[in-house]
Amino acid sequence: MTETAAEVFDAIGKDYETAFPDQHGRQAVLEWLLGRLSPGATIADLGSGTGRPVAETLAAAGHDVTGYDVSAKMVEIARAQVPAARFEQADLRTLTQPAGSRDVVTAFFSLLQMTRAEIDAVVAKVATWLVPGGWFVLGTVAVDADGVETSFLGHPIRSSSYPAGTFVARLEDAGLAVGYRELVRYESSHPAVRPEDQLYLAARRPS
Ligand SMILES: C[S@@+](CC[C@H](N)C(=O)[O-])C[C@H]1O[C@@H](n2cnc3c(N)ncnc32)[C@H](O)[C@@H]1O
């Protein structure tokens, strides 16, 4: 029997940071993004985890950041660690936002713990939340899987994603234009983390 994302991440909590340190691809796309933003950009970080480093980095640069996460424990940790951002407990699959309300939406490794149909639905609604010219920045693992049972830091969970080219096509299907694409091999020194191909994409809503 698999566990839900809320159950898994409530149990992992801050250990996530020590299991997945030094994600250079994530840092690179964050720096690329920061170079393109006007001061005070409105940013939604989907699946904000512990708040570090994504919400913390964006808020420290002066942007207006709200993180959303289904795990009550992660929200509690993020609120304590990153007082410069807001954090709310919410399931991305049911989360709503006003159309055209965000300059940027980020989602790092938070669209993995759902089905492909749910990934597609989240991408489609994120595209409507962006202002014209706004960016959706995504980090994920590029793998051909739909609801595959796997072990994440010792927890049984179902996971889905797409190979890189298919993910690009999904963003384009949602009306976004991809302006950043990097595939990075990531290896953690944590014994329970296997090497993985991390995919980083940034896609823009046309002006
Ligand atoms: C692998 S962690 C990544 C955390 C953070 N984005 C980072 O890069 O460090 C995935 C996060 O997404 C959250 N998550 C997974 N599925 C979610 C869902 N359906 N709704 C909201 N949050 C979700 C988990 O609770 C977890 O905090």
mmCIF file of C-alpha atoms and ligand atoms in Angstrom:
data_model
loop_
_atom_site.group_PDB
_atom_site.id
_atom_site.type_symbol
_atom_site.label_atom_id
_atom_site.label_comp_id
_atom_site.label_asym_id
_atom_site.label_seq_id
_atom_site.Cartn_x
_atom_site.Cartn_y
_atom_site.Cartn_z
ATOM 1 C CA MET A 1 0.000 0.000 0.000
ATOM 2 C CA THR A 2 1.404 3.389 -0.985
ATOM 3 C CA GLU A 3 1.372 6.561 1.122
ATOM 4 C CA THR A 4 -0.013 9.949 0.090
ATOM 5 C CA ALA A 5 2.328 12.890 -0.551
ATOM 6 C CA ALA A 6 1.056 14.518 2.658
ATOM 7 C CA GLU A 7 1.855 11.387 4.686
ATOM 8 C CA VAL A 8 5.315 10.994 3.115
ATOM 9 C CA PHE A 9 6.403 14.617 3.495
ATOM 10 C CA ASP A 10 4.884 15.002 6.981
ATOM 11 C CA ALA A 11 7.204 12.135 7.964
ATOM 12 C CA ILE A 12 10.307 13.364 6.072
ATOM 13 C CA GLY A 13 10.130 17.018 7.109
ATOM 14 C CA LYS A 14 13.481 18.761 7.304
ATOM 15 C CA ASP A 15 15.373 15.559 6.406
ATOM 16 C CA TYR A 16 14.473 16.402 2.787
ATOM 17 C CA GLU A 17 17.110 19.163 2.810
ATOM 18 C CA THR A 18 19.887 16.795 3.938
ATOM 19 C CA ALA A 19 18.854 14.039 1.501
ATOM 20 C CA PHE A 20 18.775 16.382 -1.525
ATOM 21 C CA PRO A 21 21.488 19.032 -0.953
ATOM 22 C CA ASP A 22 23.314 21.118 -3.559
ATOM 23 C CA GLN A 23 20.857 20.871 -6.441
ATOM 24 C CA HIS A 24 22.955 22.909 -8.866
ATOM 25 C CA GLY A 25 20.394 22.762 -11.667
ATOM 26 C CA ARG A 26 17.740 24.285 -9.397
ATOM 27 C CA GLN A 27 20.141 27.055 -8.332
ATOM 28 C CA ALA A 28 21.034 27.786 -11.964
ATOM 29 C CA VAL A 29 17.429 28.225 -13.100
ATOM 30 C CA LEU A 30 16.670 30.373 -10.037
ATOM 31 C CA GLU A 31 19.564 32.695 -10.928
ATOM 32 C CA TRP A 32 18.395 32.765 -14.562
ATOM 33 C CA LEU A 33 14.894 33.705 -13.364
ATOM 34 C CA LEU A 34 16.088 36.401 -10.934
ATOM 35 C CA GLY A 35 17.928 38.072 -13.802
ATOM 36 C CA ARG A 36 14.602 38.531 -15.608
ATOM 37 C CA LEU A 37 12.308 39.792 -12.850
ATOM 38 C CA SER A 38 11.223 43.321 -12.039
ATOM 39 C CA PRO A 39 11.223 44.253 -8.313
ATOM 40 C CA GLY A 40 8.282 42.950 -6.283
ATOM 41 C CA ALA A 41 7.219 40.182 -8.661
ATOM 42 C CA THR A 42 4.254 38.097 -7.432
ATOM 43 C CA ILE A 43 5.358 34.463 -7.185
ATOM 44 C CA ALA A 44 3.518 31.252 -6.261
ATOM 45 C CA ASP A 45 5.827 28.367 -5.296
ATOM 46 C CA LEU A 46 3.922 25.109 -5.716
ATOM 47 C CA GLY A 47 5.017 22.323 -3.375
ATOM 48 C CA SER A 48 7.205 24.720 -1.406
ATOM 49 C CA GLY A 49 8.612 22.073 0.968
ATOM 50 C CA THR A 50 10.845 23.518 3.704
ATOM 51 C CA GLY A 51 10.913 26.914 1.966
ATOM 52 C CA ARG A 52 14.656 26.533 1.364
ATOM 53 C CA PRO A 53 16.175 27.415 -0.929
ATOM 54 C CA VAL A 54 13.448 28.412 -3.417
ATOM 55 C CA ALA A 55 11.034 30.668 -1.481
ATOM 56 C CA GLU A 56 13.883 31.982 0.674
ATOM 57 C CA THR A 57 16.002 32.956 -2.369
ATOM 58 C CA LEU A 58 13.117 34.627 -4.203
ATOM 59 C CA ALA A 59 11.866 36.501 -1.121
ATOM 60 C CA ALA A 60 15.403 37.657 -0.247
ATOM 61 C CA ALA A 61 15.574 39.210 -3.723
ATOM 62 C CA GLY A 62 12.553 41.357 -2.807
ATOM 63 C CA HIS A 63 9.763 39.397 -4.467
ATOM 64 C CA ASP A 64 6.287 38.699 -3.070
ATOM 65 C CA VAL A 65 6.302 34.924 -2.516
ATOM 66 C CA THR A 66 3.546 32.567 -1.392
ATOM 67 C CA GLY A 67 4.309 28.867 -1.048
ATOM 68 C CA TYR A 68 1.660 26.142 -1.192
ATOM 69 C CA ASP A 69 2.178 22.618 0.118
ATOM 70 C CA VAL A 70 -0.093 19.694 0.979
ATOM 71 C CA SER A 71 2.087 18.679 3.942
ATOM 72 C CA ALA A 72 1.202 20.454 7.199
ATOM 73 C CA LYS A 73 4.690 19.639 8.537
ATOM 74 C CA MET A 74 6.411 21.232 5.531
ATOM 75 C CA VAL A 75 4.250 24.356 5.868
ATOM 76 C CA GLU A 76 5.151 24.585 9.573
ATOM 77 C CA ILE A 77 8.898 24.254 8.817
ATOM 78 C CA ALA A 78 8.760 26.771 5.942
ATOM 79 C CA ARG A 79 6.909 29.370 8.038
ATOM 80 C CA ALA A 80 9.573 29.076 10.751
ATOM 81 C CA GLN A 81 12.531 29.144 8.344
ATOM 82 C CA VAL A 82 11.368 31.792 5.851
ATOM 83 C CA PRO A 83 9.386 34.551 7.579
ATOM 84 C CA ALA A 84 9.803 36.796 4.505
ATOM 85 C CA ALA A 85 7.391 34.584 2.513
ATOM 86 C CA ARG A 86 3.841 33.313 3.203
ATOM 87 C CA PHE A 87 2.996 29.614 3.224
ATOM 88 C CA GLU A 88 -0.400 27.920 2.977
ATOM 89 C CA GLN A 89 -1.441 24.290 3.207
ATOM 90 C CA ALA A 90 -3.107 23.377 -0.085
ATOM 91 C CA ASP A 91 -3.324 20.487 -2.540
ATOM 92 C CA LEU A 92 -2.081 21.586 -5.969
ATOM 93 C CA ARG A 93 -4.706 19.387 -7.607
ATOM 94 C CA THR A 94 -7.529 21.531 -6.168
ATOM 95 C CA LEU A 95 -5.726 24.855 -5.651
ATOM 96 C CA THR A 96 -7.257 27.797 -7.510
ATOM 97 C CA GLN A 97 -5.827 31.253 -8.204
ATOM 98 C CA PRO A 98 -7.303 34.221 -10.086
ATOM 99 C CA ALA A 99 -6.489 34.367 -13.786
ATOM 100 C CA GLY A 100 -3.519 36.599 -14.595
ATOM 101 C CA SER A 101 -2.576 37.022 -10.920
ATOM 102 C CA ARG A 102 1.061 35.810 -10.895
ATOM 103 C CA ASP A 103 4.229 37.060 -12.549
ATOM 104 C CA VAL A 104 5.871 33.712 -11.854
ATOM 105 C CA VAL A 105 4.790 30.242 -10.771
ATOM 106 C CA THR A 106 7.491 27.780 -9.682
ATOM 107 C CA ALA A 107 7.144 24.046 -9.064
ATOM 108 C CA PHE A 108 10.253 22.106 -8.064
ATOM 109 C CA PHE A 109 9.784 18.328 -7.746
ATOM 110 C CA SER A 110 6.169 18.722 -6.614
ATOM 111 C CA LEU A 111 4.411 17.432 -9.749
ATOM 112 C CA LEU A 112 5.953 13.981 -9.283
ATOM 113 C CA GLN A 113 3.582 12.628 -6.636
ATOM 114 C CA MET A 114 0.453 12.639 -8.820
ATOM 115 C CA THR A 115 -0.849 11.001 -11.974
ATOM 116 C CA ARG A 116 -0.030 12.248 -15.466
ATOM 117 C CA ALA A 117 -3.623 13.422 -15.885
ATOM 118 C CA GLU A 118 -3.212 15.486 -12.707
ATOM 119 C CA ILE A 119 0.150 16.895 -13.908
ATOM 120 C CA ASP A 120 -1.498 17.980 -17.181
ATOM 121 C CA ALA A 121 -4.395 19.612 -15.300
ATOM 122 C CA VAL A 122 -2.029 21.536 -12.981
ATOM 123 C CA VAL A 123 0.068 22.755 -15.935
ATOM 124 C CA ALA A 124 -3.080 23.889 -17.776
ATOM 125 C CA LYS A 125 -4.373 25.941 -14.843
ATOM 126 C CA VAL A 126 -0.938 27.397 -14.011
ATOM 127 C CA ALA A 127 -0.817 28.787 -17.566
ATOM 128 C CA THR A 128 -4.014 30.761 -16.844
ATOM 129 C CA TRP A 129 -2.662 32.145 -13.529
ATOM 130 C CA LEU A 130 0.286 33.871 -15.262
ATOM 131 C CA VAL A 131 0.247 37.460 -16.425
ATOM 132 C CA PRO A 132 1.075 37.890 -20.125
ATOM 133 C CA GLY A 133 4.860 37.513 -20.279
ATOM 134 C CA GLY A 134 4.909 35.634 -16.941
ATOM 135 C CA TRP A 135 7.075 32.551 -16.379
ATOM 136 C CA PHE A 136 6.294 29.014 -15.222
ATOM 137 C CA VAL A 137 9.504 27.488 -13.867
ATOM 138 C CA LEU A 138 9.515 23.739 -13.362
ATOM 139 C CA GLY A 139 12.016 21.299 -11.898
ATOM 140 C CA THR A 140 11.275 17.590 -12.116
ATOM 141 C CA VAL A 141 12.787 14.193 -12.806
ATOM 142 C CA ALA A 142 12.689 13.294 -16.485
ATOM 143 C CA VAL A 143 11.349 9.752 -16.492
ATOM 144 C CA ASP A 144 8.708 7.832 -18.417
ATOM 145 C CA ALA A 145 6.325 6.863 -15.596
ATOM 146 C CA ASP A 146 2.614 7.093 -14.825
ATOM 147 C CA GLY A 147 1.551 6.110 -11.325
ATOM 148 C CA VAL A 148 4.538 3.797 -10.839
ATOM 149 C CA GLU A 149 5.042 2.531 -7.295
ATOM 150 C CA THR A 150 8.460 3.544 -6.026
ATOM 151 C CA SER A 151 10.322 4.089 -2.768
ATOM 152 C CA PHE A 152 11.109 7.669 -1.738
ATOM 153 C CA LEU A 153 13.462 7.893 1.261
ATOM 154 C CA GLY A 154 11.997 4.596 2.463
ATOM 155 C CA HIS A 155 8.343 5.508 1.868
ATOM 156 C CA PRO A 156 6.208 3.676 -0.730
ATOM 157 C CA ILE A 157 4.642 6.264 -3.050
ATOM 158 C CA ARG A 158 3.234 6.490 -6.584
ATOM 159 C CA SER A 159 5.148 8.712 -8.971
ATOM 160 C CA SER A 160 4.608 10.104 -12.478
ATOM 161 C CA SER A 161 6.524 12.213 -14.955
ATOM 162 C CA TYR A 162 7.477 12.475 -18.633
ATOM 163 C CA PRO A 163 10.695 12.291 -20.645
ATOM 164 C CA ALA A 164 12.118 15.772 -21.356
ATOM 165 C CA GLY A 165 10.716 16.216 -24.875
ATOM 166 C CA THR A 166 7.224 15.176 -23.787
ATOM 167 C CA PHE A 167 7.268 17.614 -20.868
ATOM 168 C CA VAL A 168 8.199 20.421 -23.269
ATOM 169 C CA ALA A 169 5.253 19.417 -25.473
ATOM 170 C CA ARG A 170 2.908 19.461 -22.444
ATOM 171 C CA LEU A 171 3.919 23.055 -21.630
ATOM 172 C CA GLU A 172 3.446 24.035 -25.271
ATOM 173 C CA ASP A 173 0.028 22.337 -25.271
ATOM 174 C CA ALA A 174 -0.886 24.705 -22.410
ATOM 175 C CA GLY A 175 0.019 27.689 -24.603
ATOM 176 C CA LEU A 176 3.441 28.395 -23.043
ATOM 177 C CA ALA A 177 6.690 29.038 -24.928
ATOM 178 C CA VAL A 178 9.757 27.273 -23.509
ATOM 179 C CA GLY A 179 12.725 29.626 -23.028
ATOM 180 C CA TYR A 180 14.951 27.545 -20.736
ATOM 181 C CA ARG A 181 15.671 23.822 -20.853
ATOM 182 C CA GLU A 182 18.408 21.966 -18.945
ATOM 183 C CA LEU A 183 18.812 18.271 -18.207
ATOM 184 C CA VAL A 184 21.169 17.709 -15.267
ATOM 185 C CA ARG A 185 22.483 14.469 -13.773
ATOM 186 C CA TYR A 186 22.055 14.727 -9.987
ATOM 187 C CA GLU A 187 23.795 12.542 -7.421
ATOM 188 C CA SER A 188 23.298 12.862 -3.676
ATOM 189 C CA SER A 189 25.646 11.381 -1.092
ATOM 190 C CA HIS A 190 22.565 10.169 0.847
ATOM 191 C CA PRO A 191 22.484 6.322 0.659
ATOM 192 C CA ALA A 192 18.734 6.193 -0.087
ATOM 193 C CA VAL A 193 18.880 8.597 -3.055
ATOM 194 C CA ARG A 194 19.656 7.110 -6.458
ATOM 195 C CA PRO A 195 21.217 9.243 -9.249
ATOM 196 C CA GLU A 196 18.499 10.955 -11.305
ATOM 197 C CA ASP A 197 18.129 13.052 -14.460
ATOM 198 C CA GLN A 198 16.683 16.367 -13.335
ATOM 199 C CA LEU A 199 14.844 18.461 -15.901
ATOM 200 C CA TYR A 200 14.581 22.235 -15.507
ATOM 201 C CA LEU A 201 12.231 24.200 -17.764
ATOM 202 C CA ALA A 202 11.015 27.785 -17.876
ATOM 203 C CA ALA A 203 8.078 28.562 -20.133
ATOM 204 C CA ARG A 204 6.473 31.935 -20.785
ATOM 205 C CA ARG A 205 2.885 32.973 -21.350
ATOM 206 C CA PRO A 206 2.953 34.991 -24.582
ATOM 207 C CA SER A 207 2.566 38.768 -24.135
HETATM 208 C C1 LIG B 1 10.324 16.638 -3.350
HETATM 209 S S1 LIG B 1 9.640 17.904 -2.339
HETATM 210 C C2 LIG B 1 10.333 19.397 -3.060
HETATM 211 C C3 LIG B 1 10.224 20.585 -2.164
HETATM 212 C C4 LIG B 1 10.715 21.904 -2.760
HETATM 213 N N1 LIG B 1 9.911 22.319 -3.901
HETATM 214 C C5 LIG B 1 12.165 21.810 -3.145
HETATM 215 O O1 LIG B 1 12.499 21.812 -4.328
HETATM 216 O O2 LIG B 1 13.018 21.739 -2.228
HETATM 217 C C6 LIG B 1 7.967 17.920 -2.974
HETATM 218 C C7 LIG B 1 7.039 18.812 -2.168
HETATM 219 O O3 LIG B 1 5.798 18.905 -2.875
HETATM 220 C C8 LIG B 1 4.743 18.692 -1.972
HETATM 221 N N2 LIG B 1 3.617 18.110 -2.715
HETATM 222 C C9 LIG B 1 3.542 16.912 -3.341
HETATM 223 N N3 LIG B 1 2.336 16.730 -3.895
HETATM 224 C C10 LIG B 1 1.613 17.843 -3.603
HETATM 225 C C11 LIG B 1 0.274 18.259 -3.885
HETATM 226 N N4 LIG B 1 -0.584 17.477 -4.570
HETATM 227 N N5 LIG B 1 -0.129 19.466 -3.433
HETATM 228 C C12 LIG B 1 0.720 20.267 -2.717
HETATM 229 N N6 LIG B 1 1.984 19.919 -2.405
HETATM 230 C C13 LIG B 1 2.430 18.726 -2.851
HETATM 231 C C14 LIG B 1 5.293 17.760 -0.906
HETATM 232 O O4 LIG B 1 4.561 17.826 0.310
HETATM 233 C C15 LIG B 1 6.729 18.263 -0.792
HETATM 234 O O5 LIG B 1 6.858 19.267 0.185
#
